[in-house]
PDB file of C-alpha atoms in Angstrom:
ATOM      1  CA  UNK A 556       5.253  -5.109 -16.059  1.00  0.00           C
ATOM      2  CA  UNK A 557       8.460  -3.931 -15.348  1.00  0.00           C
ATOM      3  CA  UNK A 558      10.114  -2.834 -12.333  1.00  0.00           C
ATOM      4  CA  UNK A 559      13.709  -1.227 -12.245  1.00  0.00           C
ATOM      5  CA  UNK A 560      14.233  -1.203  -8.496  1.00  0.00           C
ATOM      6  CA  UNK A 561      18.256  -0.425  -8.830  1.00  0.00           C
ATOM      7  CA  UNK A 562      18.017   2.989  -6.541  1.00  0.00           C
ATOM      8  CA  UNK A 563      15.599   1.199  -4.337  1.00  0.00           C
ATOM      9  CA  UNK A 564      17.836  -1.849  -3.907  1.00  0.00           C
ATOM     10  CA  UNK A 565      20.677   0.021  -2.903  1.00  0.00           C
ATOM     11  CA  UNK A 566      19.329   1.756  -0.449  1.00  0.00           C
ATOM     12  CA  UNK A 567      19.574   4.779  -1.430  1.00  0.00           C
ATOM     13  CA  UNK A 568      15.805   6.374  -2.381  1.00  0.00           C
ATOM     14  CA  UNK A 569      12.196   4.492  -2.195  1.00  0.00           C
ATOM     15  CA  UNK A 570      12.211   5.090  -5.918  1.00  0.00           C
ATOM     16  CA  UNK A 571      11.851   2.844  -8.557  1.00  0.00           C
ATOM     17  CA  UNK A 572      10.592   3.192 -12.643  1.00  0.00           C
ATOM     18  CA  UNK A 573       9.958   0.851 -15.553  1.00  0.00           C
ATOM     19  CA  UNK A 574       7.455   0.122 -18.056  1.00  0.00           C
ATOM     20  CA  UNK A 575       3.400  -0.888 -18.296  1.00  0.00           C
ATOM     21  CA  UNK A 576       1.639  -1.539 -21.416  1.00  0.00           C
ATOM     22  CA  UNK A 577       3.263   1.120 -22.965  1.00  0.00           C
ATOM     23  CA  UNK A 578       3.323   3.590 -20.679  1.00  0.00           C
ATOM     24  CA  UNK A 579       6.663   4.793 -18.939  1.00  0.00           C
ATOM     25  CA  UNK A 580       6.746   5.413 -14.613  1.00  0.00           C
ATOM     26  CA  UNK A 581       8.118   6.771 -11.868  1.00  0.00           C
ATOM     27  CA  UNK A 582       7.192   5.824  -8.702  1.00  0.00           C
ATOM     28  CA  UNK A 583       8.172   6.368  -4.648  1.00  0.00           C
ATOM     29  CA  UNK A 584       7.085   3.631  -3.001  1.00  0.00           C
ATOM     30  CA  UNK A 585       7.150   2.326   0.570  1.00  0.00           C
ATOM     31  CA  UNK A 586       6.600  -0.850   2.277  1.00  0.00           C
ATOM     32  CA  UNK A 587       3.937   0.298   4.542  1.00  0.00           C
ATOM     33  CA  UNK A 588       0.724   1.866   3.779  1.00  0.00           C
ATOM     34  CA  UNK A 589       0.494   5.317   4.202  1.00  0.00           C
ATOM     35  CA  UNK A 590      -2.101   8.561   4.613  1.00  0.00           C
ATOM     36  CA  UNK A 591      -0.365  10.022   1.662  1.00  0.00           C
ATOM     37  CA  UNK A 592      -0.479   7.204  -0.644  1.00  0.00           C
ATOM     38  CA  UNK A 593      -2.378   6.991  -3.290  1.00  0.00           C
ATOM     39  CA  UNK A 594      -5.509   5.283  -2.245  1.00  0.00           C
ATOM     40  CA  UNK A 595      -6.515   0.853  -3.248  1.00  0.00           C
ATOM     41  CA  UNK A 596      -9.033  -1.188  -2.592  1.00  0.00           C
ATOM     42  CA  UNK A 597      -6.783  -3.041  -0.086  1.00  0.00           C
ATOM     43  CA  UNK A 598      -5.604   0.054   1.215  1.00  0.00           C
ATOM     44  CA  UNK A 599      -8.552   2.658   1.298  1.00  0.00           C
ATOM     45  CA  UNK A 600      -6.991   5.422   3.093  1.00  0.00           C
ATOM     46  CA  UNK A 601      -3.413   5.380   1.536  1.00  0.00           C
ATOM     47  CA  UNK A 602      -1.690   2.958  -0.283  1.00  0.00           C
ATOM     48  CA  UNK A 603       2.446   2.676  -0.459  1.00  0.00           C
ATOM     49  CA  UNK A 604       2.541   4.209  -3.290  1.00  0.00           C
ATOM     50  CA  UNK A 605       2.863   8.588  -2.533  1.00  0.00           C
ATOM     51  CA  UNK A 606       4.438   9.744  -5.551  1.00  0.00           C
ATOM     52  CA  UNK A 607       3.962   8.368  -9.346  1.00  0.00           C
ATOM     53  CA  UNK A 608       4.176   9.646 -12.551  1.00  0.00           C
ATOM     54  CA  UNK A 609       3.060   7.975 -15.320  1.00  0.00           C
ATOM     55  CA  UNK A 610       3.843   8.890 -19.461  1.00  0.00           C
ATOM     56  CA  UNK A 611       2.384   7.755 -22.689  1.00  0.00           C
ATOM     57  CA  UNK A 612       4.447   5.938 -25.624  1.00  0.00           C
ATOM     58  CA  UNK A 613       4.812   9.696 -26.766  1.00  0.00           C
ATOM     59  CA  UNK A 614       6.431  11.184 -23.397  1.00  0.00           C
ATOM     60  CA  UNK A 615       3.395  13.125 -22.617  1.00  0.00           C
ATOM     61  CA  UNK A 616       2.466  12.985 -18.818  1.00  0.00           C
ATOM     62  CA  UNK A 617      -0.924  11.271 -18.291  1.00  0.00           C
ATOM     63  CA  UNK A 618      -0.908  10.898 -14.937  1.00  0.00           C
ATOM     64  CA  UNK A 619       0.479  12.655 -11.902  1.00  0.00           C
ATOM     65  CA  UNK A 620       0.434  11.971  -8.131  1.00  0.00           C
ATOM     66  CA  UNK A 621       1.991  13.492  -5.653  1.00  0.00           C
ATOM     67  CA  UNK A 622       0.539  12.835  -1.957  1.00  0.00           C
ATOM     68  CA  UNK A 623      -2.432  14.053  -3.935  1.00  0.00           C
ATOM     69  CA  UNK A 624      -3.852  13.735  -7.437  1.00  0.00           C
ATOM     70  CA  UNK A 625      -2.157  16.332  -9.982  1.00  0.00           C
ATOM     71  CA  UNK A 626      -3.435  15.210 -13.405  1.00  0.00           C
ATOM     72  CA  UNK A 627      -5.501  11.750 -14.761  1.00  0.00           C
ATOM     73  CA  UNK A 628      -6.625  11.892 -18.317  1.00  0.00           C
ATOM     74  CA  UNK A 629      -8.657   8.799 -18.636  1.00  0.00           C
ATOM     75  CA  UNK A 630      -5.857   6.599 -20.319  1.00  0.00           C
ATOM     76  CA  UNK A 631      -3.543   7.589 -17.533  1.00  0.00           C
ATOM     77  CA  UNK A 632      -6.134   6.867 -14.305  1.00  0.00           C
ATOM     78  CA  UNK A 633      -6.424   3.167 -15.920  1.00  0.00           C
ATOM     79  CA  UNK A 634      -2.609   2.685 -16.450  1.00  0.00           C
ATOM     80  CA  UNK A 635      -1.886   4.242 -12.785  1.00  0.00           C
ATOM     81  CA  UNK A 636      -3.915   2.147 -11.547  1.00  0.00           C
ATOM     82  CA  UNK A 637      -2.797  -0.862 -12.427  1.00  0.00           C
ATOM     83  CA  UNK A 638       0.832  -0.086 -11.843  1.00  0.00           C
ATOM     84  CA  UNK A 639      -0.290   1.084  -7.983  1.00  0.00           C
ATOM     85  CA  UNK A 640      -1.635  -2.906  -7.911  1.00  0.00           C
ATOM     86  CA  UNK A 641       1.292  -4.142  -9.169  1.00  0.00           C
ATOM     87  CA  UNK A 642       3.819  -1.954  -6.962  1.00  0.00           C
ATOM     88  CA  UNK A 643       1.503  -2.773  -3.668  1.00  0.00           C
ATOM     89  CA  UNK A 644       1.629  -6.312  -5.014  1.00  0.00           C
ATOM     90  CA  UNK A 645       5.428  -6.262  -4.732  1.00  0.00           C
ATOM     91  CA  UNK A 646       6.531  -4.130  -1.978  1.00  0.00           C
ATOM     92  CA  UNK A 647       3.523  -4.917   0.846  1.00  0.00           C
ATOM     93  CA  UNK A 648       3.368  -8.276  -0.400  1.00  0.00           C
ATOM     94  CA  UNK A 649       1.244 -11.290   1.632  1.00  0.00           C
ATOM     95  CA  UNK A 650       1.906 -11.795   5.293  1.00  0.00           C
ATOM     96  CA  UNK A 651       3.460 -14.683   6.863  1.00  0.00           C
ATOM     97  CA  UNK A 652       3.254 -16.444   9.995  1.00  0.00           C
ATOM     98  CA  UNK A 653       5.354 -14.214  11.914  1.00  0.00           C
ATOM     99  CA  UNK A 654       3.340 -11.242  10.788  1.00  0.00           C
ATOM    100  CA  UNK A 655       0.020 -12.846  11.590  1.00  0.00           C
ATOM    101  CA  UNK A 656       1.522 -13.601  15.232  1.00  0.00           C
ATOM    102  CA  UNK A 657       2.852  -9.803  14.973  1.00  0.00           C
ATOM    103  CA  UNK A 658      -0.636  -9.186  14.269  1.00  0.00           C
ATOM    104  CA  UNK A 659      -2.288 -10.775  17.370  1.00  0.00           C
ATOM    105  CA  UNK A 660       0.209  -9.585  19.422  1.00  0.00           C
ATOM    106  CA  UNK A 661      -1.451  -5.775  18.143  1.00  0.00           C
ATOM    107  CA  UNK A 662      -4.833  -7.095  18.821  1.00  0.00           C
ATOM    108  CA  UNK A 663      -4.225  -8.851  22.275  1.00  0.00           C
ATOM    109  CA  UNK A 664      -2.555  -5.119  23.055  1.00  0.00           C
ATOM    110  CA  UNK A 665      -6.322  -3.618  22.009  1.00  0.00           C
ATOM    111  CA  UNK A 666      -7.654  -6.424  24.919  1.00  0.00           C
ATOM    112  CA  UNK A 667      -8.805  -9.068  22.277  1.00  0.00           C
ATOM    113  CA  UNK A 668      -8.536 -13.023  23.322  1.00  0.00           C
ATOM    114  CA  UNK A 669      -5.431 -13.942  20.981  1.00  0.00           C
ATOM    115  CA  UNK A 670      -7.104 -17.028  20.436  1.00  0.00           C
ATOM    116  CA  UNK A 671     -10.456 -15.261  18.225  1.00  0.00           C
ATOM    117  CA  UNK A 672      -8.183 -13.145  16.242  1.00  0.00           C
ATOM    118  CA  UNK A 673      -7.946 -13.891  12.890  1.00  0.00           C
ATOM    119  CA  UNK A 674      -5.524 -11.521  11.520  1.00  0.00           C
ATOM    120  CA  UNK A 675      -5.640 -10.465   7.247  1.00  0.00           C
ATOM    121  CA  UNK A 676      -3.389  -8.050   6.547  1.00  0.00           C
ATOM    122  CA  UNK A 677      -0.164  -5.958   8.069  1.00  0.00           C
ATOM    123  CA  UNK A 678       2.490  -3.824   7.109  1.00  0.00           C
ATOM    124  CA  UNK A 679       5.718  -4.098   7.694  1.00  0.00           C
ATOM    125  CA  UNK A 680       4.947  -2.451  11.418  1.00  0.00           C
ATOM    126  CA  UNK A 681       1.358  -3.403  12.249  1.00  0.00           C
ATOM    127  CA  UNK A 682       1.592  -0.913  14.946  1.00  0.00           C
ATOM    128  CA  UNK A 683       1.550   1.786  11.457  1.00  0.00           C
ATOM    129  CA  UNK A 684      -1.241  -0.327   9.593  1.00  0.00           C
ATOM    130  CA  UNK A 685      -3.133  -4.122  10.482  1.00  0.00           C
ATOM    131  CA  UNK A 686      -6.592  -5.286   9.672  1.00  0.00           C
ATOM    132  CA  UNK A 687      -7.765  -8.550  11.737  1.00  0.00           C
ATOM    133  CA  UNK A 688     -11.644 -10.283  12.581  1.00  0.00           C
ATOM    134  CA  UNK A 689     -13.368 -10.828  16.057  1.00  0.00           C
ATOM    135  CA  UNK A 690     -16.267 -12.751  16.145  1.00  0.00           C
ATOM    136  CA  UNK A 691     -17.390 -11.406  12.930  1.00  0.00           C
ATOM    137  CA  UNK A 692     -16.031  -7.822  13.155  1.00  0.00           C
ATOM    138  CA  UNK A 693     -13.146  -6.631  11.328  1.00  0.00           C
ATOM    139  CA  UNK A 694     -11.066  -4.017  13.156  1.00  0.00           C
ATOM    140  CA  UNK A 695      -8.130  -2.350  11.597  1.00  0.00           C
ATOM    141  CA  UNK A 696      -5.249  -0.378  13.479  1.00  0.00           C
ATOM    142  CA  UNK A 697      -3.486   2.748  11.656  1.00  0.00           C
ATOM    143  CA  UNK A 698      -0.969   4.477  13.500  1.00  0.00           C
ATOM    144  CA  UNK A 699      -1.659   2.748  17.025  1.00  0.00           C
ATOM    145  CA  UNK A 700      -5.368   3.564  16.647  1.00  0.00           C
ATOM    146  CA  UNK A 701      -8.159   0.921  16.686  1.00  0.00           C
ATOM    147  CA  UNK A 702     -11.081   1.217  14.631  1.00  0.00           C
ATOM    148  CA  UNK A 703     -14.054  -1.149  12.968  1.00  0.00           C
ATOM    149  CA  UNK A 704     -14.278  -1.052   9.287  1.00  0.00           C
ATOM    150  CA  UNK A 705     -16.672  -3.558   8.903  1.00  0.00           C
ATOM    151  CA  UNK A 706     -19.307  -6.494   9.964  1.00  0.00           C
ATOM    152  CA  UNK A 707     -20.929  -9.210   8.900  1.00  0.00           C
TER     153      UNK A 707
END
């Protein structure tokens, strides 16, 4: 896949385009998880991506998302989707060490022993989105708010 991330680079939009399989895309994309991104596995309520547009070989829109689904033929849902993995792939990326102490620092904040936290996931502010396990729980914090979304 390719990503033309000029604009983005520079600093001057969150917008970047290139070319799947194919198809052609435009896409505004942050490094955080958001409510009005298009929802992933990883991210269920809101992804980083709010805004894509995606076109076939022949120009013709398949696909259209903005902070809400516009259009999805059933070529386009399949292409979108893959290009939403492969943006969140690239702009959220993995966390490192520092985030995973960022992360505890969150949880020991929500009264958890720092020590039983094992954190999974952050964005770039884990104060906007963080997922972490207790004891077999797993908690996850969007916009300052704690919540469970799981146990085992």
């Amino acid at each position: 896949m390719e990503i033309n991330r000029k604009k983005f680079d520079a600093g001057r939009s969150n917008w970047v385009h290139g070319e799947h399989e194919g198809y052609t895309y435009e896409a505004k994309v942050f490094k955080a998880p958001s409510q009005f991104g298009i929802p992933t596995p990883r991210f269920q309520d809101g992804g980083n991506v709010s805004k894509l547009c995606v076109r076939d070989q022949f120009g013709q829109e398949v696909y259209a998302f903005d902070r809400g689904q516009d259009l999805a033929t059933d070529e386009g849902l399949e292409a979108a989707l893959q290009i939403v993995a492969a943006l969140e792939a690239v702009f959220v990326g993995t966390m490192d060490e520092a985030a995973a102490q960022w992360v505890r620092d969150v949880a020991t904040e929500f009264g958890f022993n720092r020590g039983n936290v094992a954190p999974e996931d952050c964005a770039a502010d884990p104060w906007d989105y963080c997922r972490f396990t207790v004891c077999r729980v797993t908690y996850e914090v969007h916009d300052y708010r704690l919540s469970i979304v799981g146990q085992e």
